[in-house]
Amino acid sequence: MSTELITRPSLRAAELRSAGLDQAIAADPGSFRVLTGDRPTGPLHVGHYFGTLQNRVRLQDAGVQMIVLIADYQALTDRSSSDTLPADVLGLVADYLAAGLDPDRATIFAHSQVPALNQLLLPFLSLVSVAEVGRNPTVKEETAAAGQAGLNALMFSYPVHQAADILSCRANLVPVGQDQLPHLELTRVIARRFNERYSPAEPFFAEPAALLSSAPLLLGLDGRKMSKSRGNAIAIGATADETARLIARAKTDSERSVSYEPARRPELANLLLLAGLCLDQPPEDIASAADGNGAAGLKAIVTEAVNARFAAIRSRRAELAADRGYLRQVLLAGNEKARATAAGTLDAVQRLMHTAY
Ligand code: TRP
C-alpha cells in the first residue's frame, strides 16, 4: 500500500506525537486503550512478529488495555471466496497467543461478530464525503487497479469501516505502520465531526493517536515486500526445516565479503537485519561475525538465529493449533466482550444523534 499521500510534515507530526506517547504510556499505561488488528489472509510471518506482534505484547505487559481485531470483513474487500476464513481466523488466534498475547488480559475478536460495530458504519458514512474517501491512498490505489466500475463498495468504504472498528471500542491509541496513517487520520476526522455535530458541549469520542512502529522494516527473502502470497516470507509457525529451505533460496549478491550496506546490498542487509533482530544484536555485528564465509556461511547463521528465536513460540503454536476448541473459546469470549463494548458505544451514539426512540 502506498504512502504517497502522506505529506512529509504530517508524517513528521505523527512521528513526534508517537515519541511523546511512549513517555505518556510509561507514566500511566492503564489510561491507554489500544485497538489494532490484522486481516485473516493467512499465517503471520516473522515480519509481523518484529513489526507489530512483539510491540503488542510489550504494551499488554506494560498494563495497557489491549484489544486485537481480526478484520474478517476486510478480508472480503479483495477476494470473493471465504471458505478459508475459519482456518485463517483461528490461525491468527494461534499466532497471537503463541507470540505472548494473554487472553485473560487482551481481547481478541472478529469484527463480523459484533453487530453494533458494523452498525456504526452508517452514521460514520454520513460524516465523510465520497471525495474524501476516494482520496484515501489505499482506496485510490485499489480504484486505479480495478477501475471505478470494478471496485466493490466494501473496498471503497473500508477506511470508514476501520474508523468503526476503532471508535466502537473507544480506543485512544492505534499502533500502525506508515501505510495505515491516512486511515487513522480519517478516523480522527470522523470522531471530531461526530463531536462537533452531536456532542459539542462535551466531546464523546477521543481522537485516537497513532503509535508508529519503530521496528526496522524486514523485506521478504527475495528483497521485495514480505508477503505470504509471494512465497518470500517465513511464517511464525514454520518448521525449522521449512525455515532452512526458505533461507537457502534467499537472494544475495555475488560478492564474497559480508557487509551491512542496506542501500548498496539490500538483500544481504535484510538477512543481516533478520539475524540481528533474532539475536538482539546490531546487524553490523552479525556482518563482522559472518564475514569470510560467504553467503552460505551467513545463511547458516541466519537460519540458526531464526530457529533459535522462534523455537519456543513454535512449539506453543503447534500445541495451540492442535486444540481448535480452545482457540474458538478464546475468540468467542473476546467477541462477547467486544459486543458489550460496541453496544454501549452505539447506545450512546444513538442517544446523542437523537435516534433513540
Ligand atoms: N487495515 C488493517 C490492515 O490491513 C487491519 C485493520 C482493520 C486495522 N481494522 C483495523 C488495524 C483497526 C488497526 C485498527 O492491516
CSV table of C-alpha atoms and ligand atoms in Angstrom, one decimal:
chain,number,residue,atom,x,y,z
A,1,MET,CA,0.0,0.0,0.0
A,2,SER,CA,1.3,3.4,-0.8
A,3,THR,CA,2.2,6.3,1.4
A,4,GLU,CA,2.2,8.8,-1.5
A,5,LEU,CA,-0.4,11.0,0.1
A,6,ILE,CA,1.2,11.3,3.5
A,7,THR,CA,3.0,14.6,3.2
A,8,ARG,CA,6.3,14.9,5.0
A,9,PRO,CA,5.1,17.4,7.6
A,10,SER,CA,2.2,15.2,8.6
A,11,LEU,CA,4.4,12.1,8.8
A,12,ARG,CA,6.8,14.1,10.9
A,13,ALA,CA,4.0,15.3,13.1
A,14,ALA,CA,2.9,11.7,13.6
A,15,GLU,CA,6.4,10.7,14.5
A,16,LEU,CA,6.7,13.4,17.1
A,17,ARG,CA,3.3,12.5,18.6
A,18,SER,CA,4.5,8.9,18.8
A,19,ALA,CA,7.7,9.8,20.6
A,20,GLY,CA,5.8,11.8,23.2
A,21,LEU,CA,3.3,8.9,23.5
A,22,ASP,CA,5.9,6.4,24.7
A,23,GLN,CA,6.6,8.5,27.8
A,24,ALA,CA,2.9,9.0,28.5
A,25,ILE,CA,2.3,5.3,28.2
A,26,ALA,CA,5.1,4.5,30.6
A,27,ALA,CA,3.7,7.0,33.1
A,28,ASP,CA,0.1,5.8,33.0
A,29,PRO,CA,-0.4,2.7,30.9
A,30,GLY,CA,-3.9,2.0,32.2
A,31,SER,CA,-5.2,5.1,30.6
A,32,PHE,CA,-4.5,3.8,27.2
A,33,ARG,CA,-6.8,1.6,25.2
A,34,VAL,CA,-5.3,0.0,22.1
A,35,LEU,CA,-7.1,-1.3,19.1
A,36,THR,CA,-5.0,-2.9,16.4
A,37,GLY,CA,-5.6,-5.8,14.1
A,38,ASP,CA,-5.0,-7.9,11.0
A,39,ARG,CA,-6.8,-9.3,8.1
A,40,PRO,CA,-7.2,-13.1,8.2
A,41,THR,CA,-5.5,-13.8,4.9
A,42,GLY,CA,-3.0,-16.5,6.1
A,43,PRO,CA,-0.5,-17.2,8.8
A,44,LEU,CA,1.5,-14.2,10.2
A,45,HIS,CA,5.2,-14.1,9.4
A,46,VAL,CA,8.4,-13.0,11.2
A,47,GLY,CA,8.0,-9.5,9.7
A,48,HIS,CA,4.7,-9.2,11.6
A,49,TYR,CA,6.3,-10.5,14.7
A,50,PHE,CA,9.1,-7.9,14.8
A,51,GLY,CA,7.0,-5.2,13.2
A,52,THR,CA,3.9,-5.4,15.4
A,53,LEU,CA,3.3,-8.5,17.5
A,54,GLN,CA,6.2,-8.0,19.8
A,55,ASN,CA,5.1,-4.4,20.4
A,56,ARG,CA,1.5,-5.5,21.2
A,57,VAL,CA,2.8,-8.0,23.8
A,58,ARG,CA,5.1,-5.3,25.2
A,59,LEU,CA,2.2,-2.9,25.6
A,60,GLN,CA,0.0,-5.6,27.1
A,61,ASP,CA,2.7,-6.4,29.6
A,62,ALA,CA,3.1,-2.8,30.5
A,63,GLY,CA,-0.5,-2.6,31.6
A,64,VAL,CA,-2.2,-1.0,28.5
A,65,GLN,CA,-5.7,-2.3,27.7
A,66,MET,CA,-5.2,-4.4,24.6
A,67,ILE,CA,-7.8,-5.2,22.0
A,68,VAL,CA,-6.9,-7.1,18.9
A,69,LEU,CA,-9.3,-7.2,16.0
A,70,ILE,CA,-9.5,-9.9,13.3
A,71,ALA,CA,-10.7,-8.0,10.3
A,72,ASP,CA,-12.6,-10.7,8.5
A,73,TYR,CA,-15.0,-8.4,6.6
A,74,GLN,CA,-11.9,-6.6,5.4
A,75,ALA,CA,-10.6,-9.8,4.0
A,76,LEU,CA,-13.6,-9.8,1.7
A,77,THR,CA,-12.7,-6.5,0.2
A,78,ASP,CA,-10.4,-8.1,-2.3
A,79,ARG,CA,-11.4,-11.8,-2.6
A,80,SER,CA,-14.6,-13.4,-3.5
A,81,SER,CA,-14.2,-16.7,-1.6
A,82,SER,CA,-14.5,-17.0,2.1
A,83,ASP,CA,-14.1,-20.7,2.7
A,84,THR,CA,-10.6,-20.4,4.1
A,85,LEU,CA,-11.7,-17.8,6.7
A,86,PRO,CA,-12.4,-20.2,9.6
A,87,ALA,CA,-8.9,-21.7,9.4
A,88,ASP,CA,-7.3,-18.4,8.8
A,89,VAL,CA,-9.1,-16.7,11.7
A,90,LEU,CA,-8.2,-19.5,14.2
A,91,GLY,CA,-4.7,-19.4,12.8
A,92,LEU,CA,-4.4,-15.8,13.8
A,93,VAL,CA,-5.6,-16.5,17.3
A,94,ALA,CA,-2.9,-19.2,17.5
A,95,ASP,CA,-0.2,-16.8,16.2
A,96,TYR,CA,-1.3,-14.2,18.8
A,97,LEU,CA,-1.3,-16.5,21.8
A,98,ALA,CA,1.9,-18.2,20.8
A,99,ALA,CA,3.6,-14.7,20.5
A,100,GLY,CA,2.5,-13.9,24.0
A,101,LEU,CA,-0.9,-12.2,23.9
A,102,ASP,CA,-2.7,-13.4,27.0
A,103,PRO,CA,-6.5,-13.9,26.6
A,104,ASP,CA,-7.0,-13.0,30.3
A,105,ARG,CA,-5.7,-9.5,29.6
A,106,ALA,CA,-6.1,-8.9,25.9
A,107,THR,CA,-9.4,-9.1,24.0
A,108,ILE,CA,-9.2,-10.9,20.7
A,109,PHE,CA,-12.3,-10.7,18.4
A,110,ALA,CA,-13.6,-10.9,14.9
A,111,HIS,CA,-15.4,-7.8,13.7
A,112,SER,CA,-18.1,-9.7,11.8
A,113,GLN,CA,-19.4,-11.0,15.1
A,114,VAL,CA,-20.1,-7.6,16.6
A,115,PRO,CA,-23.3,-6.1,15.1
A,116,ALA,CA,-23.1,-2.7,16.9
A,117,LEU,CA,-19.6,-2.1,15.5
A,118,ASN,CA,-20.9,-2.7,11.9
A,119,GLN,CA,-24.0,-0.5,12.5
A,120,LEU,CA,-21.7,2.4,13.4
A,121,LEU,CA,-20.5,2.4,9.8
A,122,LEU,CA,-23.8,4.0,8.8
A,123,PRO,CA,-23.7,7.2,10.8
A,124,PHE,CA,-20.0,7.4,10.2
A,125,LEU,CA,-20.6,7.3,6.4
A,126,SER,CA,-22.8,10.3,6.8
A,127,LEU,CA,-19.9,12.3,8.2
A,128,VAL,CA,-17.5,12.0,5.2
A,129,SER,CA,-17.8,12.8,1.6
A,130,VAL,CA,-17.3,10.4,-1.3
A,131,ALA,CA,-14.4,12.6,-2.5
A,132,GLU,CA,-12.7,12.4,0.9
A,133,VAL,CA,-12.9,8.6,1.0
A,134,GLY,CA,-11.8,8.5,-2.6
A,135,ARG,CA,-8.6,10.4,-1.8
A,136,ASN,CA,-7.5,7.8,0.7
A,137,PRO,CA,-4.3,6.3,-0.8
A,138,THR,CA,-5.3,2.7,-0.4
A,139,VAL,CA,-8.8,3.3,-1.9
A,140,LYS,CA,-7.1,5.4,-4.7
A,141,GLU,CA,-4.7,2.6,-5.5
A,142,GLU,CA,-7.4,-0.1,-5.5
A,143,THR,CA,-9.6,2.1,-7.7
A,144,ALA,CA,-6.7,2.6,-10.1
A,145,ALA,CA,-6.1,-1.2,-10.2
A,146,ALA,CA,-9.8,-2.3,-10.5
A,147,GLY,CA,-11.3,0.7,-12.2
A,148,GLN,CA,-14.2,2.7,-10.8
A,149,ALA,CA,-16.6,0.2,-12.2
A,150,GLY,CA,-14.8,-2.9,-10.9
A,151,LEU,CA,-14.1,-1.6,-7.3
A,152,ASN,CA,-16.5,-3.2,-4.8
A,153,ALA,CA,-18.2,-0.8,-2.5
A,154,LEU,CA,-16.9,-2.5,0.6
A,155,MET,CA,-13.4,-1.8,-0.5
A,156,PHE,CA,-14.4,1.8,-1.1
A,157,SER,CA,-15.9,2.2,2.4
A,158,TYR,CA,-13.1,0.3,4.1
A,159,PRO,CA,-11.3,3.2,5.8
A,160,VAL,CA,-14.7,4.3,7.3
A,161,HIS,CA,-15.3,0.7,8.5
A,162,GLN,CA,-11.9,0.9,10.1
A,163,ALA,CA,-13.0,4.0,12.0
A,164,ALA,CA,-16.0,2.0,13.2
A,165,ASP,CA,-13.5,-0.7,14.4
A,166,ILE,CA,-11.5,1.8,16.4
A,167,LEU,CA,-14.3,4.1,17.7
A,168,SER,CA,-16.7,1.3,18.7
A,169,CYS,CA,-14.1,0.1,21.2
A,170,ARG,CA,-13.4,3.7,22.3
A,171,ALA,CA,-9.7,3.1,21.6
A,172,ASN,CA,-7.4,6.1,22.1
A,173,LEU,CA,-4.2,4.5,20.7
A,174,VAL,CA,-3.6,2.6,17.5
A,175,PRO,CA,-0.2,1.1,16.7
A,176,VAL,CA,0.2,1.3,13.0
A,177,GLY,CA,2.7,1.2,10.1
A,178,GLN,CA,3.0,4.3,7.9
A,179,ASP,CA,0.7,2.8,5.3
A,180,GLN,CA,-2.2,3.0,7.8
A,181,LEU,CA,-1.7,6.6,8.8
A,182,PRO,CA,-4.3,8.0,6.3
A,183,HIS,CA,-6.9,5.6,7.7
A,184,LEU,CA,-6.2,6.9,11.2
A,185,GLU,CA,-6.4,10.5,10.0
A,186,LEU,CA,-9.9,9.8,8.7
A,187,THR,CA,-10.9,8.2,12.0
A,188,ARG,CA,-9.8,11.3,13.8
A,189,VAL,CA,-11.8,13.4,11.3
A,190,ILE,CA,-14.9,11.3,11.9
A,191,ALA,CA,-14.5,11.5,15.7
A,192,ARG,CA,-14.1,15.3,15.5
A,193,ARG,CA,-17.1,15.8,13.2
A,194,PHE,CA,-19.3,13.5,15.3
A,195,ASN,CA,-18.4,15.5,18.4
A,196,GLU,CA,-18.9,18.8,16.7
A,197,ARG,CA,-22.3,17.8,15.3
A,198,TYR,CA,-23.8,15.7,18.0
A,199,SER,CA,-21.9,16.4,21.2
A,200,PRO,CA,-20.5,19.9,21.1
A,201,ALA,CA,-20.6,20.6,24.8
A,202,GLU,CA,-18.6,17.6,25.8
A,203,PRO,CA,-16.7,15.6,23.1
A,204,PHE,CA,-17.9,12.0,23.1
A,205,PHE,CA,-15.1,10.3,21.1
A,206,ALA,CA,-11.4,10.7,21.9
A,207,GLU,CA,-9.4,11.3,18.7
A,208,PRO,CA,-7.2,8.2,18.7
A,209,ALA,CA,-3.5,8.7,18.3
A,210,ALA,CA,-1.2,6.7,16.0
A,211,LEU,CA,1.7,4.9,17.6
A,212,LEU,CA,4.2,4.5,14.8
A,213,SER,CA,6.2,1.3,14.8
A,214,SER,CA,9.9,2.0,15.4
A,215,ALA,CA,10.9,-1.5,14.2
A,216,PRO,CA,13.0,-1.5,11.0
A,217,LEU,CA,11.2,-2.9,8.0
A,218,LEU,CA,12.1,-6.5,7.1
A,219,LEU,CA,11.9,-7.4,3.5
A,220,GLY,CA,11.0,-10.7,2.0
A,221,LEU,CA,13.7,-13.2,1.2
A,222,ASP,CA,13.7,-12.1,-2.4
A,223,GLY,CA,14.3,-8.4,-1.5
A,224,ARG,CA,10.7,-7.4,-2.2
A,225,LYS,CA,7.9,-6.6,0.3
A,226,MET,CA,7.5,-9.6,2.7
A,227,SER,CA,4.2,-11.2,1.9
A,228,LYS,CA,2.8,-14.7,2.3
A,229,SER,CA,1.3,-14.6,-1.3
A,230,ARG,CA,4.8,-14.1,-2.8
A,231,GLY,CA,6.3,-17.1,-1.0
A,232,ASN,CA,9.1,-14.9,0.3
A,233,ALA,CA,8.0,-14.9,4.0
A,234,ILE,CA,8.9,-17.1,6.9
A,235,ALA,CA,5.8,-17.9,8.8
A,236,ILE,CA,6.0,-17.6,12.6
A,237,GLY,CA,4.7,-21.2,12.7
A,238,ALA,CA,7.1,-22.6,10.0
A,239,THR,CA,9.1,-25.6,11.0
A,240,ALA,CA,12.9,-25.4,11.4
A,241,ASP,CA,13.3,-27.3,8.1
A,242,GLU,CA,10.9,-25.0,6.2
A,243,THR,CA,12.9,-22.1,7.6
A,244,ALA,CA,16.2,-23.6,6.4
A,245,ARG,CA,14.8,-24.2,2.9
A,246,LEU,CA,13.4,-20.7,2.6
A,247,ILE,CA,16.6,-19.1,3.7
A,248,ALA,CA,18.7,-21.3,1.4
A,249,ARG,CA,16.7,-19.9,-1.5
A,250,ALA,CA,17.1,-16.3,-0.3
A,251,LYS,CA,18.5,-13.8,-2.8
A,252,THR,CA,22.0,-12.5,-2.1
A,253,ASP,CA,24.7,-10.9,-4.4
A,254,SER,CA,27.9,-12.2,-6.0
A,255,GLU,CA,30.3,-10.5,-3.7
A,256,ARG,CA,32.2,-12.8,-1.4
A,257,SER,CA,32.5,-10.4,1.6
A,258,VAL,CA,29.7,-9.9,4.0
A,259,SER,CA,28.9,-6.3,4.9
A,260,TYR,CA,25.9,-4.4,6.2
A,261,GLU,CA,25.2,-1.8,3.4
A,262,PRO,CA,21.4,-1.5,3.1
A,263,ALA,CA,21.5,0.9,0.2
A,264,ARG,CA,24.1,-0.9,-1.9
A,265,ARG,CA,23.4,-4.5,-0.9
A,266,PRO,CA,19.7,-4.6,0.2
A,267,GLU,CA,19.2,-8.4,0.1
A,268,LEU,CA,22.2,-9.2,2.2
A,269,ALA,CA,21.4,-6.3,4.6
A,270,ASN,CA,18.0,-7.8,5.0
A,271,LEU,CA,19.3,-11.2,6.0
A,272,LEU,CA,21.7,-9.5,8.5
A,273,LEU,CA,18.8,-7.5,9.9
A,274,LEU,CA,16.7,-10.6,10.3
A,275,ALA,CA,19.5,-12.4,12.2
A,276,GLY,CA,20.2,-9.2,14.2
A,277,LEU,CA,16.5,-9.0,15.3
A,278,CYS,CA,16.5,-12.6,16.3
A,279,LEU,CA,19.7,-12.4,18.3
A,280,ASP,CA,19.2,-8.9,19.7
A,281,GLN,CA,22.4,-7.7,18.1
A,282,PRO,CA,23.1,-4.9,15.6
A,283,PRO,CA,23.3,-6.2,12.0
A,284,GLU,CA,26.8,-4.8,11.7
A,285,ASP,CA,28.0,-7.2,14.4
A,286,ILE,CA,26.4,-10.1,12.5
A,287,ALA,CA,28.2,-9.0,9.4
A,288,SER,CA,31.6,-8.9,11.1
A,289,ALA,CA,31.0,-12.4,12.6
A,290,ALA,CA,29.9,-13.8,9.2
A,291,ASP,CA,32.5,-12.2,7.0
A,292,GLY,CA,34.9,-14.6,5.4
A,293,ASN,CA,32.4,-17.5,5.0
A,294,GLY,CA,30.4,-16.1,2.1
A,295,ALA,CA,26.7,-16.2,1.6
A,296,ALA,CA,26.4,-19.9,2.6
A,297,GLY,CA,28.0,-19.2,5.9
A,298,LEU,CA,25.8,-16.2,6.5
A,299,LYS,CA,22.7,-18.2,5.7
A,300,ALA,CA,23.6,-20.9,8.2
A,301,ILE,CA,23.9,-18.2,10.9
A,302,VAL,CA,20.5,-16.6,9.9
A,303,THR,CA,18.8,-20.0,9.8
A,304,GLU,CA,20.1,-20.9,13.3
A,305,ALA,CA,19.2,-17.5,14.6
A,306,VAL,CA,15.6,-17.6,13.4
A,307,ASN,CA,15.1,-21.2,14.5
A,308,ALA,CA,16.5,-20.5,18.0
A,309,ARG,CA,14.5,-17.3,18.4
A,310,PHE,CA,11.2,-18.9,17.4
A,311,ALA,CA,11.6,-22.4,18.9
A,312,ALA,CA,9.5,-21.8,22.0
A,313,ILE,CA,6.9,-19.8,20.1
A,314,ARG,CA,6.6,-22.5,17.5
A,315,SER,CA,6.2,-25.4,19.9
A,316,ARG,CA,3.5,-23.4,21.8
A,317,ARG,CA,1.8,-22.6,18.4
A,318,ALA,CA,1.8,-26.2,17.4
A,319,GLU,CA,0.1,-27.2,20.7
A,320,LEU,CA,-2.5,-24.4,20.3
A,321,ALA,CA,-3.2,-25.3,16.7
A,322,ALA,CA,-4.0,-28.9,17.8
A,323,ASP,CA,-6.7,-27.6,20.1
A,324,ARG,CA,-9.2,-25.8,17.9
A,325,GLY,CA,-11.8,-25.9,20.7
A,326,TYR,CA,-9.6,-23.8,22.9
A,327,LEU,CA,-8.8,-21.3,20.1
A,328,ARG,CA,-12.6,-20.9,19.4
A,329,GLN,CA,-13.3,-20.5,23.1
A,330,VAL,CA,-10.8,-17.6,23.3
A,331,LEU,CA,-12.4,-16.0,20.2
A,332,LEU,CA,-15.9,-16.4,21.5
A,333,ALA,CA,-15.0,-14.8,24.8
A,334,GLY,CA,-13.4,-11.9,23.0
A,335,ASN,CA,-16.4,-11.5,20.7
A,336,GLU,CA,-18.6,-11.4,23.7
A,337,LYS,CA,-16.6,-8.6,25.3
A,338,ALA,CA,-16.3,-6.6,22.1
A,339,ARG,CA,-20.1,-6.9,21.6
A,340,ALA,CA,-20.8,-5.4,25.1
A,341,THR,CA,-18.4,-2.5,24.5
A,342,ALA,CA,-19.7,-1.8,21.0
A,343,ALA,CA,-23.3,-2.0,22.1
A,344,GLY,CA,-22.6,0.6,24.8
A,345,THR,CA,-21.0,2.9,22.2
A,346,LEU,CA,-23.9,2.5,19.8
A,347,ASP,CA,-26.4,3.2,22.6
A,348,ALA,CA,-24.6,6.5,23.5
A,349,VAL,CA,-24.2,7.4,19.8
A,350,GLN,CA,-27.9,6.9,19.2
A,351,ARG,CA,-28.9,9.0,22.2
A,352,LEU,CA,-26.6,11.8,21.0
A,353,MET,CA,-27.9,11.5,17.4
A,354,HIS,CA,-31.5,11.7,18.6
A,355,THR,CA,-32.2,8.3,17.1
A,356,ALA,CA,-33.1,6.6,20.4
A,357,TYR,CA,-36.8,6.2,20.5
B,1,TRP,N1,-6.4,-2.4,7.7
B,1,TRP,C1,-5.5,-3.2,8.6
B,1,TRP,C2,-4.5,-3.9,7.7
B,1,TRP,O1,-4.8,-4.1,6.5
B,1,TRP,C3,-6.3,-4.1,9.5
B,1,TRP,C4,-7.2,-3.3,10.4
B,1,TRP,C5,-8.6,-3.4,10.3
B,1,TRP,C6,-6.9,-2.5,11.5
B,1,TRP,N2,-9.1,-2.6,11.2
B,1,TRP,C7,-8.2,-2.0,12.0
B,1,TRP,C8,-5.7,-2.0,12.0
B,1,TRP,C9,-8.2,-1.1,13.0
B,1,TRP,C10,-5.8,-1.1,13.1
B,1,TRP,C11,-7.0,-0.7,13.6
B,1,TRP,O2,-3.6,-4.4,8.2
